[in-house]
Every structure is written in C-alpha cells, then in structure tokens.
Coordinates of C-alpha atoms and ligand atoms in Angstrom, one line a residue:
M18 CA -24.2 -9.6 23.6
R19 CA -26.3 -8.8 20.4
N20 CA -25.1 -6.5 17.6
H21 CA -27.1 -4.2 15.4
K22 CA -26.3 -3.9 11.7
I23 CA -25.4 -0.2 10.9
S24 CA -26.9 1.6 7.9
L25 CA -25.2 4.3 5.9
K26 CA -27.7 6.8 7.3
E27 CA -26.7 5.9 10.9
I28 CA -23.0 6.3 10.0
V29 CA -23.7 9.8 8.6
S30 CA -25.5 10.9 11.7
Y31 CA -22.9 9.2 14.0
A32 CA -20.1 11.0 12.2
K33 CA -21.7 14.4 12.7
K34 CA -22.8 13.8 16.3
Y35 CA -19.4 12.6 17.5
G36 CA -17.3 15.2 15.6
F37 CA -15.9 13.0 12.8
I38 CA -17.4 14.5 9.7
F39 CA -19.6 17.6 9.0
P40 CA -21.2 18.7 5.8
T41 CA -19.2 21.7 4.5
S42 CA -20.5 25.2 4.8
E43 CA -23.5 23.8 6.7
I44 CA -24.8 27.2 8.0
Y45 CA -25.2 28.2 4.3
D46 CA -26.9 25.0 3.5
G47 CA -23.7 23.2 2.3
I48 CA -22.3 22.2 -1.0
N49 CA -23.2 18.9 -2.4
A50 CA -20.6 16.1 -1.9
I51 CA -18.0 18.2 0.0
Y52 CA -17.3 17.5 3.6
D53 CA -15.2 18.8 6.5
Y54 CA -13.4 16.6 9.0
G55 CA -14.2 17.3 12.6
P56 CA -12.1 17.2 15.8
Y57 CA -12.0 13.4 16.0
G58 CA -12.2 12.8 12.3
I59 CA -9.0 14.8 11.6
H60 CA -7.0 12.5 14.0
L61 CA -8.4 9.3 12.4
K62 CA -7.6 10.6 9.0
N63 CA -4.1 11.6 9.9
N64 CA -3.5 8.3 11.5
I65 CA -4.5 6.5 8.3
K66 CA -2.2 8.7 6.3
E67 CA 0.7 8.1 8.7
Y68 CA 0.3 4.4 8.5
W69 CA 0.2 4.4 4.7
W70 CA 3.1 6.8 4.4
R71 CA 5.3 4.8 6.8
S72 CA 4.5 1.5 5.2
M73 CA 5.5 3.0 1.9
I74 CA 8.6 5.1 2.6
Q75 CA 9.9 3.6 5.9
I76 CA 9.3 -0.1 5.1
N77 CA 10.6 0.1 1.5
E78 CA 14.0 1.6 1.2
N79 CA 13.5 2.1 -2.6
I80 CA 10.4 4.3 -2.2
I81 CA 10.7 8.0 -1.5
G82 CA 8.2 10.7 -0.8
L83 CA 7.2 13.9 -2.6
D84 CA 4.7 16.7 -2.1
T85 CA 3.8 18.4 -5.4
S86 CA 1.5 21.3 -6.1
I87 CA -2.2 21.2 -6.8
L88 CA -2.0 23.8 -9.6
M89 CA 0.3 22.8 -12.4
H90 CA 1.1 23.9 -16.0
P91 CA -2.0 23.3 -18.2
K92 CA 0.0 21.5 -20.7
I93 CA 0.4 18.6 -18.2
W94 CA -3.3 17.8 -18.6
K95 CA -3.0 17.9 -22.4
A96 CA -0.1 15.5 -22.3
S97 CA -1.8 13.2 -19.7
G98 CA -4.9 13.0 -21.9
H99 CA -7.2 14.4 -19.2
A100 CA -8.0 17.6 -21.1
E101 CA -9.3 15.7 -24.0
R102 CA -10.7 12.5 -22.3
F103 CA -11.6 13.3 -18.7
K104 CA -15.1 14.3 -19.6
E105 CA -18.5 12.8 -20.3
I106 CA -20.8 13.5 -23.3
F107 CA -24.4 14.2 -22.6
L108 CA -27.5 14.5 -24.9
Y109 CA -30.1 16.9 -23.6
N110 CA -33.8 16.2 -24.2
K111 CA -35.9 19.4 -23.8
S112 CA -39.3 17.7 -23.7
K113 CA -38.1 15.5 -20.8
N114 CA -35.8 18.2 -19.4
Y115 CA -33.3 15.5 -18.8
S116 CA -29.7 14.9 -19.8
Y117 CA -28.6 11.4 -20.9
R118 CA -25.0 10.2 -20.6
I119 CA -24.2 9.0 -24.1
D120 CA -22.5 5.8 -23.1
F121 CA -25.3 4.7 -20.8
L122 CA -27.9 5.7 -23.4
L123 CA -26.2 3.7 -26.2
E124 CA -25.8 0.7 -23.9
Q125 CA -29.6 0.9 -23.2
I126 CA -30.5 1.3 -26.8
F127 CA -28.1 -1.1 -28.5
K128 CA -28.4 -4.7 -27.3
P129 CA -26.1 -7.4 -28.6
N130 CA -29.1 -9.6 -29.7
S131 CA -30.8 -6.8 -31.7
K132 CA -32.0 -8.2 -35.0
G133 CA -31.6 -4.9 -36.9
D134 CA -28.1 -5.7 -38.0
N135 CA -26.8 -3.0 -40.4
S136 CA -23.4 -1.8 -41.4
L137 CA -23.0 0.3 -38.3
C138 CA -23.6 -2.8 -36.1
K139 CA -21.0 -4.7 -38.1
K140 CA -18.6 -1.8 -37.7
L141 CA -19.1 -1.9 -34.0
W142 CA -18.5 -5.6 -33.8
Q143 CA -15.3 -5.2 -35.8
I144 CA -13.8 -3.0 -33.2
K145 CA -11.6 -5.2 -31.2
T146 CA -11.5 -5.0 -27.5
K147 CA -9.6 -7.0 -24.9
K148 CA -12.7 -8.9 -23.7
N149 CA -15.1 -8.4 -26.6
N150 CA -17.0 -6.1 -24.5
L151 CA -19.9 -4.4 -26.3
K152 CA -20.1 -1.3 -24.2
K153 CA -16.4 -0.7 -24.7
R154 CA -16.8 -1.2 -28.4
I155 CA -19.5 1.4 -28.6
I156 CA -17.6 3.9 -26.5
Q157 CA -14.5 3.3 -28.6
Y158 CA -16.6 4.0 -31.7
I159 CA -17.9 7.2 -30.2
D160 CA -14.5 8.2 -28.9
D161 CA -13.0 7.8 -32.4
N162 CA -15.8 9.9 -33.9
I163 CA -15.7 12.6 -31.3
V164 CA -12.0 13.1 -31.9
L165 CA -12.3 13.1 -35.6
K166 CA -15.6 14.8 -36.3
K167 CA -16.4 16.7 -33.1
Y168 CA -19.8 15.5 -32.0
K169 CA -21.9 15.8 -35.1
K170 CA -21.4 12.2 -35.7
I171 CA -23.0 11.3 -32.4
L172 CA -26.4 12.6 -33.5
V173 CA -26.1 10.6 -36.7
L174 CA -25.1 7.6 -34.6
V175 CA -28.0 8.0 -32.3
K176 CA -30.5 8.3 -35.2
K177 CA -29.1 5.0 -36.6
F178 CA -29.5 3.4 -33.3
K179 CA -33.1 4.6 -33.3
Q180 CA -33.6 2.7 -36.6
I181 CA -32.1 -0.4 -35.0
N182 CA -34.4 -0.5 -32.1
K183 CA -37.4 1.7 -32.9
K184 CA -39.7 0.7 -30.1
K185 CA -37.3 1.5 -27.3
V186 CA -36.5 5.0 -28.4
Q187 CA -38.9 8.0 -28.4
Y188 CA -36.4 10.7 -27.6
K189 CA -36.0 13.9 -29.5
W190 CA -32.6 15.3 -28.9
N191 CA -32.0 19.0 -28.6
Y192 CA -28.3 19.4 -28.1
I193 CA -25.1 17.6 -27.1
Y194 CA -22.8 19.0 -24.5
E195 CA -19.6 18.1 -22.8
Y196 CA -19.4 17.7 -19.0
K197 CA -15.8 18.3 -18.0
L198 CA -14.7 16.4 -14.9
M199 CA -11.7 18.7 -14.1
F200 CA -12.5 21.9 -12.3
Q201 CA -11.1 25.0 -14.1
I202 CA -9.8 28.2 -12.8
Y203 CA -8.3 31.2 -14.5
F204 CA -4.7 32.5 -14.1
K205 CA -3.3 35.4 -16.2
K206 CA -6.1 34.9 -18.8
Q207 CA -5.3 31.2 -19.2
T208 CA -7.3 28.3 -18.0
I209 CA -5.6 26.1 -15.5
Y210 CA -7.0 23.0 -13.6
L211 CA -7.3 21.7 -10.1
R212 CA -5.5 18.3 -10.3
P213 CA -7.8 15.3 -10.6
E214 CA -5.0 12.9 -9.5
T215 CA -1.7 13.4 -7.7
A216 CA 0.2 11.1 -10.1
Q217 CA 1.0 13.7 -12.7
G218 CA 3.1 15.7 -10.1
I219 CA 5.2 12.6 -9.7
F220 CA 5.7 12.0 -13.4
T221 CA 6.6 15.6 -14.1
N222 CA 9.2 15.5 -11.3
F223 CA 10.7 12.3 -12.5
L224 CA 13.9 13.9 -13.7
N225 CA 14.4 16.0 -10.6
V226 CA 14.0 13.0 -8.4
Q227 CA 16.4 11.0 -10.5
N228 CA 19.0 13.7 -10.4
S229 CA 18.7 14.5 -6.7
R230 CA 18.5 10.9 -5.3
K231 CA 20.4 8.9 -8.0
L232 CA 17.8 6.1 -7.7
K233 CA 18.1 2.9 -9.7
I234 CA 15.2 1.0 -11.3
P235 CA 13.1 -0.4 -9.7
F236 CA 12.1 2.5 -7.3
G237 CA 8.9 4.2 -6.2
I238 CA 7.7 7.7 -5.5
A239 CA 4.8 8.1 -3.0
Q240 CA 2.6 11.1 -2.5
I241 CA -0.5 12.1 -0.4
G242 CA -2.6 15.1 -1.5
K243 CA -5.9 16.7 -2.3
V244 CA -7.5 16.1 -5.7
F245 CA -10.7 17.6 -7.3
R246 CA -13.2 16.0 -9.6
N247 CA -16.4 17.5 -10.8
E248 CA -18.2 14.1 -10.4
I249 CA -21.5 13.8 -12.3
M250 CA -23.1 11.7 -9.6
A251 CA -21.3 12.5 -6.3
R252 CA -23.0 10.5 -3.6
Q253 CA -22.9 7.9 -0.8
F254 CA -21.4 10.3 1.8
I255 CA -17.6 10.4 1.6
F256 CA -17.5 7.6 -1.0
R257 CA -17.7 9.8 -4.0
M258 CA -16.8 13.4 -3.4
R259 CA -15.8 16.4 -5.5
E260 CA -12.8 17.3 -3.2
F261 CA -11.0 14.3 -1.7
E262 CA -7.5 13.0 -0.8
Q263 CA -5.5 10.4 -2.6
M264 CA -2.4 8.3 -1.5
E265 CA -0.6 7.3 -4.6
M266 CA 2.6 5.4 -5.3
Q267 CA 4.2 5.2 -8.7
F268 CA 6.7 2.3 -9.1
F269 CA 9.2 2.7 -11.9
I270 CA 10.3 -0.6 -13.5
H271 CA 11.9 -2.1 -16.6
H272 CA 9.2 -3.2 -19.0
K273 CA 10.3 -6.9 -18.9
D274 CA 9.3 -7.0 -15.2
E275 CA 5.7 -5.6 -15.7
E276 CA 3.9 -8.8 -14.7
K277 CA 6.1 -9.5 -11.8
W278 CA 5.7 -6.0 -10.2
F279 CA 2.0 -5.8 -11.0
K280 CA 1.4 -9.0 -9.1
Y281 CA 3.6 -7.9 -6.3
W282 CA 1.8 -4.6 -5.7
K283 CA -1.7 -6.2 -6.1
N284 CA -0.8 -8.6 -3.3
K285 CA 1.0 -6.1 -1.0
R286 CA -1.8 -3.6 -1.1
L287 CA -4.4 -6.1 -0.1
I288 CA -2.2 -7.3 2.8
W289 CA -1.9 -3.6 3.9
H290 CA -5.7 -3.3 4.0
L291 CA -6.0 -6.6 5.9
T292 CA -3.7 -5.4 8.7
I293 CA -6.2 -2.7 9.6
G294 CA -8.4 -5.6 10.9
L295 CA -11.8 -5.1 9.3
G296 CA -12.0 -8.8 8.2
E297 CA -10.7 -10.7 5.2
K298 CA -14.3 -11.3 3.9
K299 CA -14.8 -7.5 3.4
Y300 CA -12.3 -7.4 0.5
R301 CA -12.1 -8.8 -3.0
Y302 CA -10.3 -8.1 -6.2
F303 CA -12.1 -6.9 -9.3
E304 CA -10.4 -6.9 -12.7
H305 CA -11.3 -3.9 -14.9
E306 CA -12.7 -4.5 -18.4
Q307 CA -13.1 -0.8 -19.0
L308 CA -9.7 0.7 -18.6
A309 CA -8.9 4.4 -18.0
H310 CA -7.2 6.0 -21.0
Y311 CA -3.7 5.6 -19.4
A312 CA -4.0 2.0 -18.1
K313 CA -3.1 -1.2 -19.8
Q314 CA -4.0 -3.5 -16.9
A315 CA -6.0 -2.7 -13.8
Y316 CA -7.4 -4.3 -10.7
D317 CA -9.5 -2.8 -8.0
I318 CA -9.4 -3.9 -4.4
Q319 CA -13.1 -3.6 -3.6
F320 CA -14.6 -3.3 -0.1
N321 CA -18.0 -4.3 1.1
F322 CA -19.5 -0.9 2.1
P323 CA -23.0 -0.6 3.5
F324 CA -24.1 -0.2 -0.2
G325 CA -22.2 -3.3 -1.4
F326 CA -18.8 -4.1 -2.9
K327 CA -17.2 -1.0 -4.4
E328 CA -13.8 0.2 -5.4
L329 CA -11.5 1.0 -2.5
E330 CA -8.1 1.1 -4.3
G331 CA -6.9 0.8 -7.9
I332 CA -3.7 -1.0 -9.0
H333 CA -2.8 0.0 -12.6
S334 CA -0.1 -0.7 -15.1
R335 CA 0.3 2.7 -16.7
R336 CA 3.2 1.3 -18.8
N337 CA 5.2 4.2 -20.3
F338 CA 2.0 6.1 -21.4
D339 CA 2.5 9.2 -19.1
L340 CA 6.3 9.6 -19.4
K341 CA 6.2 9.1 -23.2
K342 CA 3.5 11.8 -23.5
H343 CA 5.4 14.2 -21.2
E344 CA 8.5 13.7 -23.3
K345 CA 6.5 14.6 -26.3
Y346 CA 4.8 17.7 -24.9
S347 CA 7.8 19.0 -22.8
K348 CA 10.5 18.0 -25.3
K349 CA 12.6 16.8 -22.4
K350 CA 14.0 13.3 -22.1
L351 CA 12.5 11.3 -19.3
R352 CA 14.6 8.2 -19.5
V353 CA 16.9 6.0 -17.5
F354 CA 20.1 4.2 -18.6
D355 CA 20.1 0.5 -19.2
K356 CA 23.6 -0.8 -18.5
E357 CA 22.9 -4.2 -20.1
N358 CA 21.9 -2.8 -23.5
Q359 CA 23.9 0.4 -23.1
S360 CA 20.9 2.5 -24.1
Y361 CA 18.3 4.8 -22.5
Y362 CA 14.7 3.8 -22.1
I363 CA 11.4 5.1 -20.7
P364 CA 10.5 3.0 -17.6
Y365 CA 7.1 1.4 -17.2
I366 CA 5.0 2.4 -14.2
I367 CA 2.9 0.3 -11.8
E368 CA 0.6 2.6 -9.8
T369 CA -1.2 2.0 -6.5
S370 CA -3.9 4.6 -5.9
V371 CA -6.3 4.8 -2.9
G372 CA -8.7 7.5 -1.5
I373 CA -8.2 8.2 2.2
D374 CA -11.8 9.1 2.5
R375 CA -12.9 5.7 1.2
I376 CA -10.6 3.9 3.8
F377 CA -12.1 6.2 6.4
L378 CA -15.6 5.1 5.4
A379 CA -14.6 1.5 5.3
I380 CA -13.2 1.8 8.8
L381 CA -16.3 3.6 10.2
S382 CA -18.8 1.3 8.5
S383 CA -17.1 -1.9 9.8
S384 CA -16.0 -0.7 13.2
L385 CA -19.1 1.1 14.4
K386 CA -21.2 -1.2 16.6
I387 CA -24.3 -0.8 18.7
E388 CA -24.0 -3.5 21.3
F389 CA -26.8 -4.6 23.5
L390 CA -25.4 -5.5 26.9
K391 CA -26.9 -7.1 30.0
Q392 CA -29.9 -5.5 31.8
Q393 CA -31.1 -3.7 28.6
A394 CA -28.0 -1.5 28.5
K395 CA -26.7 -0.4 25.1
R396 CA -23.4 1.0 24.0
T397 CA -22.2 2.7 20.8
V398 CA -18.6 1.6 20.3
L399 CA -16.1 2.3 17.6
K400 CA -13.9 -0.9 17.6
I401 CA -11.0 0.4 15.5
N402 CA -7.4 -0.6 15.5
P403 CA -6.0 1.1 18.7
Y404 CA -3.3 3.0 16.7
L405 CA -6.0 4.6 14.4
A406 CA -8.1 5.7 17.4
P407 CA -8.3 9.6 17.6
I408 CA -7.6 9.6 21.4
K409 CA -5.2 6.9 22.7
A410 CA -6.3 7.0 26.4
A411 CA -8.7 8.8 28.7
I412 CA -7.7 9.7 32.3
F413 CA -10.4 10.0 34.9
P414 CA -10.6 10.6 38.7
L415 CA -13.2 8.1 40.0
I416 CA -15.2 10.9 41.5
Q417 CA -14.8 14.7 41.9
D418 CA -12.6 14.5 45.0
K419 CA -9.8 17.1 45.3
R420 CA -7.1 14.5 45.9
L421 CA -8.2 12.2 43.1
I422 CA -8.5 15.2 40.7
A423 CA -5.0 16.4 41.5
Y424 CA -3.5 12.9 41.1
A425 CA -5.4 12.3 37.8
K426 CA -4.2 15.7 36.4
Y427 CA -0.6 14.9 37.4
I428 CA -0.8 11.6 35.5
F429 CA -2.4 13.3 32.5
T430 CA 0.3 16.0 32.4
S431 CA 3.2 13.5 32.8
L432 CA 1.9 11.4 29.8
K433 CA 0.6 14.0 27.4
S434 CA 3.8 14.6 25.6
S435 CA 3.9 10.9 24.7
F436 CA 0.2 10.3 23.6
L437 CA -2.9 12.2 22.6
L438 CA -5.0 11.9 25.8
T439 CA -8.2 13.3 27.2
Y440 CA -9.0 14.2 30.8
E441 CA -12.6 14.0 32.1
E442 CA -14.2 14.5 35.5
N443 CA -17.9 15.2 34.7
D444 CA -20.7 12.7 35.0
S445 CA -20.5 9.1 36.4
I446 CA -17.7 6.8 35.4
G447 CA -20.2 4.7 33.4
K448 CA -21.2 7.7 31.2
R449 CA -17.5 8.6 30.7
Y450 CA -16.8 5.1 29.5
R451 CA -19.7 5.3 27.1
R452 CA -18.4 8.6 25.6
Q453 CA -14.9 7.2 25.1
D454 CA -16.3 3.9 23.6
A455 CA -18.2 5.9 21.1
I456 CA -15.2 7.7 19.7
G457 CA -13.0 4.5 19.9
T458 CA -10.6 5.4 22.8
P459 CA -8.9 2.0 23.4
I460 CA -8.0 2.6 27.1
C461 CA -9.6 4.4 30.0
V462 CA -7.5 4.9 33.1
T463 CA -9.2 5.6 36.5
I464 CA -7.6 7.0 39.6
D465 CA -9.4 5.9 42.8
F466 CA -8.8 6.1 46.6
K467 CA -6.7 2.9 46.5
T468 CA -4.3 4.6 44.0
L469 CA -3.3 7.0 46.8
K470 CA -2.0 4.0 48.8
D471 CA -0.8 1.4 46.2
K472 CA 0.3 3.7 43.3
C473 CA -1.8 1.6 40.9
V474 CA -4.6 2.7 38.5
T475 CA -7.4 0.8 36.9
I476 CA -7.1 0.3 33.2
R477 CA -10.3 -0.6 31.3
Y478 CA -10.1 -1.9 27.7
R479 CA -12.6 -0.6 25.1
D480 CA -13.4 -3.9 23.3
S481 CA -13.5 -6.5 26.1
M482 CA -14.5 -4.0 28.8
L483 CA -12.1 -5.9 31.0
Q484 CA -10.3 -4.1 33.8
K485 CA -6.9 -4.6 35.4
R486 CA -4.7 -2.8 38.0
V487 CA -1.4 -1.4 36.7
L488 CA 1.4 0.4 38.5
I489 CA 1.6 4.0 37.6
K490 CA 5.2 3.7 36.6
N491 CA 4.2 1.0 34.0
L492 CA 1.3 3.0 32.6
K493 CA 3.3 4.6 29.8
Q494 CA 4.5 1.3 28.6
E495 CA 1.0 -0.2 28.7
I496 CA -0.5 2.5 26.6
K497 CA 2.5 2.4 24.2
Q498 CA 2.2 -1.3 23.7
E499 CA -1.5 -1.2 23.0
T500 CA -1.6 1.9 20.7
S501 CA 1.7 2.5 18.9
I502 CA 2.1 2.5 15.2
N503 CA 5.1 0.2 15.5
K504 CA 2.8 -2.8 16.3
L505 CA 0.9 -2.2 13.1
L506 CA 4.0 -1.6 10.9
T507 CA 5.6 -4.7 12.3
K508 CA 2.5 -6.8 11.5
F509 CA 2.5 -5.4 8.0
F510 CA 6.2 -6.0 7.5
M511 CA 6.0 -9.6 8.8
L512 CA 2.9 -10.4 6.6
A513 CA 4.3 -8.6 3.5
S514 CA 7.6 -10.4 3.7
T515 CA 6.1 -13.9 4.1
K516 CA 3.2 -13.8 1.5
Ligands
GAP14 N1 -4.1 8.0 -10.5 C1 -5.1 7.1 -10.7 C2 -6.4 7.4 -10.3 O1 -6.7 8.5 -9.9 P1 -8.8 6.4 -9.8 O2 -9.3 5.0 -9.9 O3 -9.6 7.4 -10.6 O4 -7.3 6.4 -10.3 C3 -8.0 6.2 -7.4 O5 -8.8 6.9 -8.3 C4 -8.7 6.1 -6.1 O6 -9.1 7.4 -5.6 C5 -10.0 5.3 -6.1 O7 -9.7 3.9 -5.9 C6 -10.7 5.8 -4.9 O8 -10.2 5.2 -3.7 C7 -10.3 7.3 -4.9 N2 -11.4 8.1 -5.5 C8 -11.6 8.3 -6.8 N3 -12.7 9.1 -7.0 C9 -13.1 9.5 -5.8 C10 -14.1 10.4 -5.3 N4 -14.9 11.1 -6.2 N5 -14.3 10.5 -4.0 C11 -13.5 9.9 -3.1 N6 -12.5 9.0 -3.5 C12 -12.3 8.8 -4.8

C-alpha cells in the first residue's frame, strides 16, 4: 500500500468537501481568516475539547473549571498591559504604497556587523537582554521611546539608521501608525474589547474562586473559550485566525516552586499531545527568546505542520505579573496566606495555553491519508484516534432488502443513545465503506442474511480494513472498547504518572 503526501491545499479542500470546515459567510465572499466548523468538524472539535477538559479537571483533583465572559471591564486590558502593548507600529511609505512593520524594518536595516558605529548603536548594545538578542534590544529601545515620547522618536531613530546603512535604505516615510491587535467595540460611549486571551477572566476571578472553593496552593483553573485577535498576517488556513478558541490552564504556585512546576507542565503537556497518536517526531520544544510582555520564561510545543514546525502550545511562567497589576488597578488584594511565614503573598502562575484550531489542523494534516490499494483502487481515509472520530460507528444493511433494513434499523435504534452513529443503505457496501473511511469512522457494522440466523454482524475496522463476526449482544461493548474516551484518559493518566 502506497501513501501520498498531503499538502495544505488538499487539506483545505478535503475539509470543505467532507463537512469539516467552511470559509465563513462564503455566499457573501467570506471574511479573511475566519472559518465555520461543519457537521463533522464540530464533533471532532468538541471531542478535542472534551479530552483536554477531562484530562485537566478530572485527572487532576487540584484543577477546577471556569467559564468567564468574552466582554470584560476595559480596565482589565490596561492592567494586563494589552491596551498599551498588544499592538504593532507601522511606517507608511506613500511612494511605495506599503506599510512596514517597525521591528522587521529595523532588523533589516540594522545589522550587528554594521561598521557605522555611532552613539545610538552603542546605546542599543548597552541594553541588556537575556540572550544578548539584537532584535530584542532594538525593540526594547523603541518600546522605551514610544512609551516616553510617543512615536516622534521613531522617525528620528529611523533617520539615524539610514545614516548607519545608507545603501540599504531609500525609503521616504510619510507617517507612523499603530495597528491594534485587540478588536474594539463600543458600550455606553466607552471602548471595550473582545478578549485576546481567556487568561484574564481567570486572574480577575481569583478571589471568587479562592473564597468559593477554599483551594490551597498549588492549584489550577482551566478554561475553554473564544478569543479574538486582529492578526496582521492571518493565514495558513485555521493556523492563524482572527476568531479562534483557546484552552488555557493557570496554575497558581509559591514562587520558590517556579522551576519545579514549569518543568512539570512542560512535560505533562507534551505527553498529552503524544497520546493523540500523531507520532513523537512531529513535536519538538522551542524556547522563546522574545518573550510576551507578561512572561518571564516561555517554551512552545511546536508541531510539524505541512508548512513546517510552528507553535502549537505555549507554556509560560507569568510569575505574579498579572495578579500584581490587577491588585494595583482594582485596589483589591489578590493574595493567599503563607502559614510558614504567617504572611500574605501574591502567587506565581504557570500557564499552559493551546489553540483548539491548531490541534484540529495538526490532527487533520497528520491523519488524512490517500492510500493506493490493490488493483488501482484508492481510498481517502482519516486515521484519527477512534475517540476523536466524529461518528463512532456506521450501521449498514448489506443490500436494500426489507428484512435486513428492519434489522439494521433496530440495531441502530438500540445503540444510538450510547454512541453517535450513522445509518446508511444507499450505494454498494464498498462505496459506503469509502465514505466512512473519509470522515474517520472507526467501525462499520454490516447486517447480512446470515445475521438473521446466527445473530452475528460483521464489524469492519477503518485502519486495518479487517473484518470479524460479532454477536449482536456484544456489539455495544465492542464499540465502547474501541471508541470510548476512558481508553485515552487512562493512557494519558498512566503515561503522565510514570514520566
Ligand atoms: N494566554 C497566553 C496566550 O494567549 P499565545 O502564545 O498568544 O499565548 C496561545 O497563544 C495559543 O493560542 C498558541 O499557542 C496557539 O495555539 C493559539 N493561537 C494564538 N494565536 C492564534 C491565532 N491567531 N489563530 C489560532 N490559534 C492561535
């Protein structure tokens, strides 16, 4: 059996054809980088969420769930730093009718080996960064100047860079503008924002959770929800969207345990991804040099998408950055009591944050196969973990015979309260198998004339295409064993407790 390597373009057209993902508002020509989940996509997405949710709040007795609002008080985004820092600065060049992102531009203009060393260069080199990173140093310099002098300095800065590297720069700048990454809406004449991360809803409920559940450090709060970002370059299908969904867990700890818990969650989150079964080689860690404004330490779990290794999940040490800021802006104490020292302190936070849509794309891109079978036959098959499959089993009468149809419908009805099933009687059995393979249904059940006598059905497995006879009274157990979430959760629990 030969396999064909799937491109991103093929995944996009597969997702539409088989009802997984549609471009939003398509009949009105769509909106860039926003998608709708179709009749099979919604089940796959919900199954991913259910697995994450249960492996957080069911497997860990010290992690609880929350569902906070998308619209929040605008002060939250001032306190969190998003209002000031979650934006990009652009320089517009009229003659070229093009906007340049300031950090990319400066990186392009200013090279470390530039001979035109002047006081500005020296200043840049003096700015200390964790890894002596040049780009970070420049951005830091710009950040400081923006905050202090509001943009005018940038033009001066760019002029100086021009002097440093004359040949490379022939731009004439017309104006500078800010590109805000948070979507704004208006409520009672004030600007409010669509949340760009779910985390702030957890931080701002810290006191309520503490008081209602009497939790002791260390403990975690998990949340799944929609977030919105006005991405500058939204692309690569559902990899970078403007409306997407996050699954985040904030783990509250004592600061002396920061290293221990950071390592713990970095390890546990990779194990969780591995249990989905896409292959160990598809994942790697990546340590961040350029940290988000709230993070003190950050690792990505990257996945090998059809366009290369890219961020799948982020593990961040946010320390007490957020709670400290919310204390300051809300004037409410967000602390826990330390019995040992008989004093209150603001806990540190280790965050795990992953986009459901990216897991979805990782699963589709690794599990979708075009297989070339014997006698020039070909099948499209979605070889996903059986629990994640949108439909758990398909029930067929072998042919359109009244007795077989009645029997098949009886079996379908008796099992449908236990599993999401589908019933089909059109076309040949071969065509029905192909349709179910393509949407990832792990089991097909066929009722034939022998069934009427021996009370057995034929089960056919998606991946191996092997078939076996099973007594009808054992069918429920067979499907359950193959497709239940418990199998996946147990695997995760076993691996996570040993590694
Ligand atoms: N609370 C921390 C936070 O939001 P992030 O690294 O900006 O951190 C976390 O985002 C995760 O959200 C990423 O690892 C990615 O899986 C997902 N994500 C971020 N931007 C996205 C986008 N535009 N489209 C889809 N998923 C995105």
